[in-house]
Amino acid sequence: MQAPDLPKNEPSRLNSLKQTGLLDTQPEPRFDRLTHLAQLCLGTEIVLVSLIDADRQWFKSKQGLDACETIRDISFCGYTILGEGIFEVPDALLDNRFADNPLVLNAPHIRFYAGVPLVSDGENIGTLCFIDSKPRQFTDKERQIATEMGKAIEQEIQDRLQEHAHEQLAAREQMYRSVLEGTRIGTWQWNVQTGETVLNERWADIMGFTLAELEPVSVDTWLNLLHPDDVADSEAQLEAHLSGKTPFYDIKCRMKHKQGHYVWVHDRGKVVANTADGKPLMMYGTHADITLQQLSEIALQKNRDELYKLTQQLPGVVYQYQSWPDGRSAFPYASSGIETIYGVTPEEVRSDATNAFAKIHPDDLELLVNSIERSIETLSLWELEYRVIADNGSSKWLSGSATPERMPDGSTLWHGYIQDITQTKEHYLKLEELNQQLKIAQQSLDLASEQAQIGYWQASLKHGTLWWSPMIYQIFGLNEQDFNPSVSLFKRALHPDDVVKVEQSEDQARITGIHNVIHRIIRPNGEVRWVHELGQLVSEDKNPDLIMIGSVQDITDRMKLQKIKDDFISTVSHELRTPLTSIGGALNLLQSGKIISLPEKAQKLMDIASSNCMQLSRLINDLLDIEKLAAGKMLFEMKPLNVPPLIQRALNDHQPYADLHNITLALQHAPQINDIRIYVDEHRLLQILTNFLSNAVKFSPQNGKVTLSASVIGNQIEIAVQDQGSGIPDDFKSRIFEKFSQADASSSKAKGGTGLGLALCKELTEAMHGKIGFDSSTEQGARFYVRFALTD
C-alpha cells in the first residue's frame, strides 16, 4: 500500500479548509440532497463529500456508508487532491497503490473509485467521491455529471460561507466598518433623505473603475451602471425595506463593467438610522462580486435542467417515495412518467400518495404493502413486480426498485425507478404456459414411447455426437446413469452379422436423407433383440451440423411372429407345389382332349379349374421368391445390359395378353438410351416389367393404351409403365407395396391377382440396388417406375 503524498501547498490548503468552517459540523440538507442526487444519477453504492484534514479524511455528507472518517494514509481522496481533474480507479485490486489497502480488502471493499476535487479559495480542500464494490468505469457523460456535481458542492460551500458572512456583517455592520474597508467587499452608505452617497474603492473596482473616475458619486452612479432589466427589481426590494416590510435590502443584480460587459454583484444593506419623525435616514451596505458564483449557479441550473429532461424522457418514472411512522406517505419527487405508470400527475401525489395506491391491483396490494414494511424494518433494497389498474379497466405489470434511507424525523425515504414490464411479463407468462404444455406433451410422449417400446435419438453426422431418449437405454439393456450415448457404444451393441447392413443404410442416408433399417443388437447379458431404426436428415440449408433425428423400436416379438408366419407359408408352399404340379398336368391333359372328349359344360368347368390352378401356382412361386429374398438365398446374375432390347422384349412378351384385353401397347424412349447400360439381372428386371405391364393391362379400360417408356434422370435410368385406368385410391397408396395388399376385394376377384406382385417387385428392385415408386391420379391413371444407376 502506498500512502498519498502531501501537496506542496499543504499549509495554505489546510488553512483554506479551516476557513470553510465545515469540519466536524452537523449534517446539512443542502449537501445531503446533492449527494443523494449524485448517487441516483450515477448509480454508485457510496457517495461522499470528503474533507482532507491533516491526518484524516472527514465526511461532511455521506450516502451508503456509516463511518464518519478514516485516517488519511489509507485514503483514495488523498490522491485526488493532488491534481485538478477527476481521479478514477476502475479496479483497485489491479492497482499497485491500492491492492492491499484495508479499505479494499475489508469493508467497504472498494473496487471502483472516482473523485472530483473540491476547490475553495483556490485550494483543493477535499473531494466529491463515488465508490463501488464492483469494478466499473465512468463514461464521458458520467464524468461530466460528476464534475458538475462537484461544482454544485463547491457552490454550496461558497453560498454557505457567503450566508454566514452576511449574517455576521448585518449584526456587526457599524462596529466593523473600518475592517470592511480593507476587505475585497465593496461598501456603501447612503443618506436616504439627501441622496448623499459614499462608496469605497473596492465598490468601483468591481466594475473596473477607480473611485475618482466615478466622481461625483450619487445615487445616480448606481442607477447608471445597473442593468436596465434589473432596475424594477432593485426599486421594489429597496421600497420593501424602506417601508419596513423586509429586514434587509438584498438583491443580486448585474452592473455594467468599464469594458462594456456586465458583472454580477450581491448588494445587501440596512437602514441604521431614522429621522426624528421616523423616516429612514442612513443606510449602510455591502457590494460583493459574485460573477463566478452566479455563472456556476447558472451552469448548475443548466445541468439540473438537463437531468430533469433526462428523467422526463425515461420510459418509466424516477421518483422519491417517503413513508412516515404515523402512516402518511407521499412522492416528494416524481418525473412526469408517473402519469403513464400510475395515471396520476406528480402534483397529485407530492404530499399524499393515496391516489397512486388506489391504482394498485387488489390482488397485489397486500404484497406491495408488506414489501414496503420489510424495507422499512431492514433498510434493504425494495424490489417488486406488481400490477396496477388503468382507467379503462385493463391491468399492466410494473417492476420497481428503490434504495431506502432513514430520515432525521423517523420517516423512510426511497430513491428509485419504476417501469412498465407488461409486454415482457406477458411473454414470460406465455412461455411458462407453453413450458407446462411442453412438459405434459413430453410426459405423454414418454408414456407412449414406453408402451410402444419406441425410443428417440438425434445424431450429428458431421461431429459424430449422439443423444438417446431413456427408452433406447431400456431397449439396449443399459443403465442410463452408467453410459453416455456414442457411436462406438452403438457399434459395440450391433450384431456382427448386421454391421454391414447398418453401415450401408447410413451411407445411403447421406445421399437420400432417409435411414431405414431392421437389424439385431446384443444386450450386455447376451440377449439378442431385433430393432427397427428409422431416421431422417434435417434439411441441409438449415442444418450445417448434418443433424439426423429418428426412432428405434424393439420389434423382437413382431419378428418372432413374422418368422413363424414365414415358416408356415414356406412349409405350406413347398408342400402344395408338388401335388399342385400334378393336378395342373392332369388338367392340361384333360383340356387337350387327347384322353377323352368332354361335353361343353364339363369343358368350361375344366377351364375354370385349370385357370385357378395356374393362379395358385403363381401365388406359390411368388411366395417362394419372397422367401428366398428374405433369406438371402435368391441368386442374381448381375451384368451390364442395354436398355432398349430389354424393354422391347418385355413389350413383345406381353403383346398377346394385351391383345386379349383389346389394349394397345406403346414403347417410348429417347435416342441417347441406345448407348446407355445398367447393371441388373435380366430375368428379374423382366419379371418386374411383366408385373407392371400385367397390372396396367388389367386395370385399363377397353381400347385403352399402356405405355412402356425409358428416360435418363440425372445419373439414373427410369423405366416406367403408364396406364389409363382409374388410378390408385388414396387410402391404399401407403400399403401398395405390402404383401397381400389389394385395393379392394371386388377388384381382386374381377381382375385376378395375389397381392404379392408389387411386394415382390419392390424386394427385387432393392436387391438390385434400384428404387421403385409410383405416381397416380384419377385423371391420368397410374404410373409405376423403377430406377437404376448408369454403368460404364
JSON list of N, CA and C in Angstrom, two decimals, residues 483 486-495 522:
[
{"chain": "A", "resi": 483, "resn": "PHE", "atom": "N", "xyz": [-23.96, -44.92, -18.64]},
{"chain": "A", "resi": 483, "resn": "PHE", "atom": "CA", "xyz": [-23.46, -44.82, -20.01]},
{"chain": "A", "resi": 483, "resn": "PHE", "atom": "C", "xyz": [-23.85, -43.49, -20.64]},
{"chain": "A", "resi": 486, "resn": "SER", "atom": "N", "xyz": [-22.93, -42.90, -27.56]},
{"chain": "A", "resi": 486, "resn": "SER", "atom": "CA", "xyz": [-21.88, -42.56, -28.52]},
{"chain": "A", "resi": 486, "resn": "SER", "atom": "C", "xyz": [-21.97, -43.53, -29.68]},
{"chain": "A", "resi": 487, "resn": "VAL", "atom": "N", "xyz": [-21.31, -43.16, -30.77]},
{"chain": "A", "resi": 487, "resn": "VAL", "atom": "CA", "xyz": [-21.31, -44.02, -31.96]},
{"chain": "A", "resi": 487, "resn": "VAL", "atom": "C", "xyz": [-20.61, -45.35, -31.64]},
{"chain": "A", "resi": 488, "resn": "SER", "atom": "N", "xyz": [-19.52, -45.28, -30.87]},
{"chain": "A", "resi": 488, "resn": "SER", "atom": "CA", "xyz": [-18.80, -46.51, -30.54]},
{"chain": "A", "resi": 488, "resn": "SER", "atom": "C", "xyz": [-19.65, -47.44, -29.67]},
{"chain": "A", "resi": 489, "resn": "LEU", "atom": "N", "xyz": [-20.42, -46.87, -28.73]},
{"chain": "A", "resi": 489, "resn": "LEU", "atom": "CA", "xyz": [-21.30, -47.68, -27.89]},
{"chain": "A", "resi": 489, "resn": "LEU", "atom": "C", "xyz": [-22.35, -48.37, -28.75]},
{"chain": "A", "resi": 490, "resn": "PHE", "atom": "N", "xyz": [-22.91, -47.64, -29.72]},
{"chain": "A", "resi": 490, "resn": "PHE", "atom": "CA", "xyz": [-23.90, -48.23, -30.61]},
{"chain": "A", "resi": 490, "resn": "PHE", "atom": "C", "xyz": [-23.28, -49.35, -31.46]},
{"chain": "A", "resi": 491, "resn": "LYS", "atom": "N", "xyz": [-22.08, -49.11, -31.99]},
{"chain": "A", "resi": 491, "resn": "LYS", "atom": "CA", "xyz": [-21.43, -50.11, -32.83]},
{"chain": "A", "resi": 491, "resn": "LYS", "atom": "C", "xyz": [-21.15, -51.40, -32.05]},
{"chain": "A", "resi": 492, "resn": "ARG", "atom": "N", "xyz": [-20.76, -51.24, -30.78]},
{"chain": "A", "resi": 492, "resn": "ARG", "atom": "CA", "xyz": [-20.47, -52.43, -29.96]},
{"chain": "A", "resi": 492, "resn": "ARG", "atom": "C", "xyz": [-21.71, -53.27, -29.73]},
{"chain": "A", "resi": 493, "resn": "ALA", "atom": "N", "xyz": [-22.89, -52.63, -29.74]},
{"chain": "A", "resi": 493, "resn": "ALA", "atom": "CA", "xyz": [-24.13, -53.35, -29.48]},
{"chain": "A", "resi": 493, "resn": "ALA", "atom": "C", "xyz": [-24.67, -54.05, -30.72]},
{"chain": "A", "resi": 494, "resn": "LEU", "atom": "N", "xyz": [-24.16, -53.70, -31.94]},
{"chain": "A", "resi": 494, "resn": "LEU", "atom": "CA", "xyz": [-24.66, -54.30, -33.17]},
{"chain": "A", "resi": 494, "resn": "LEU", "atom": "C", "xyz": [-24.31, -55.79, -33.25]},
{"chain": "A", "resi": 495, "resn": "HIS", "atom": "N", "xyz": [-25.24, -56.56, -33.79]},
{"chain": "A", "resi": 495, "resn": "HIS", "atom": "CA", "xyz": [-24.96, -57.97, -34.09]},
{"chain": "A", "resi": 495, "resn": "HIS", "atom": "C", "xyz": [-23.92, -58.03, -35.22]},
{"chain": "A", "resi": 522, "resn": "ILE", "atom": "N", "xyz": [-27.15, -56.87, -29.54]},
{"chain": "A", "resi": 522, "resn": "ILE", "atom": "CA", "xyz": [-26.86, -57.84, -28.47]},
{"chain": "A", "resi": 522, "resn": "ILE", "atom": "C", "xyz": [-26.73, -57.05, -27.17]}
]
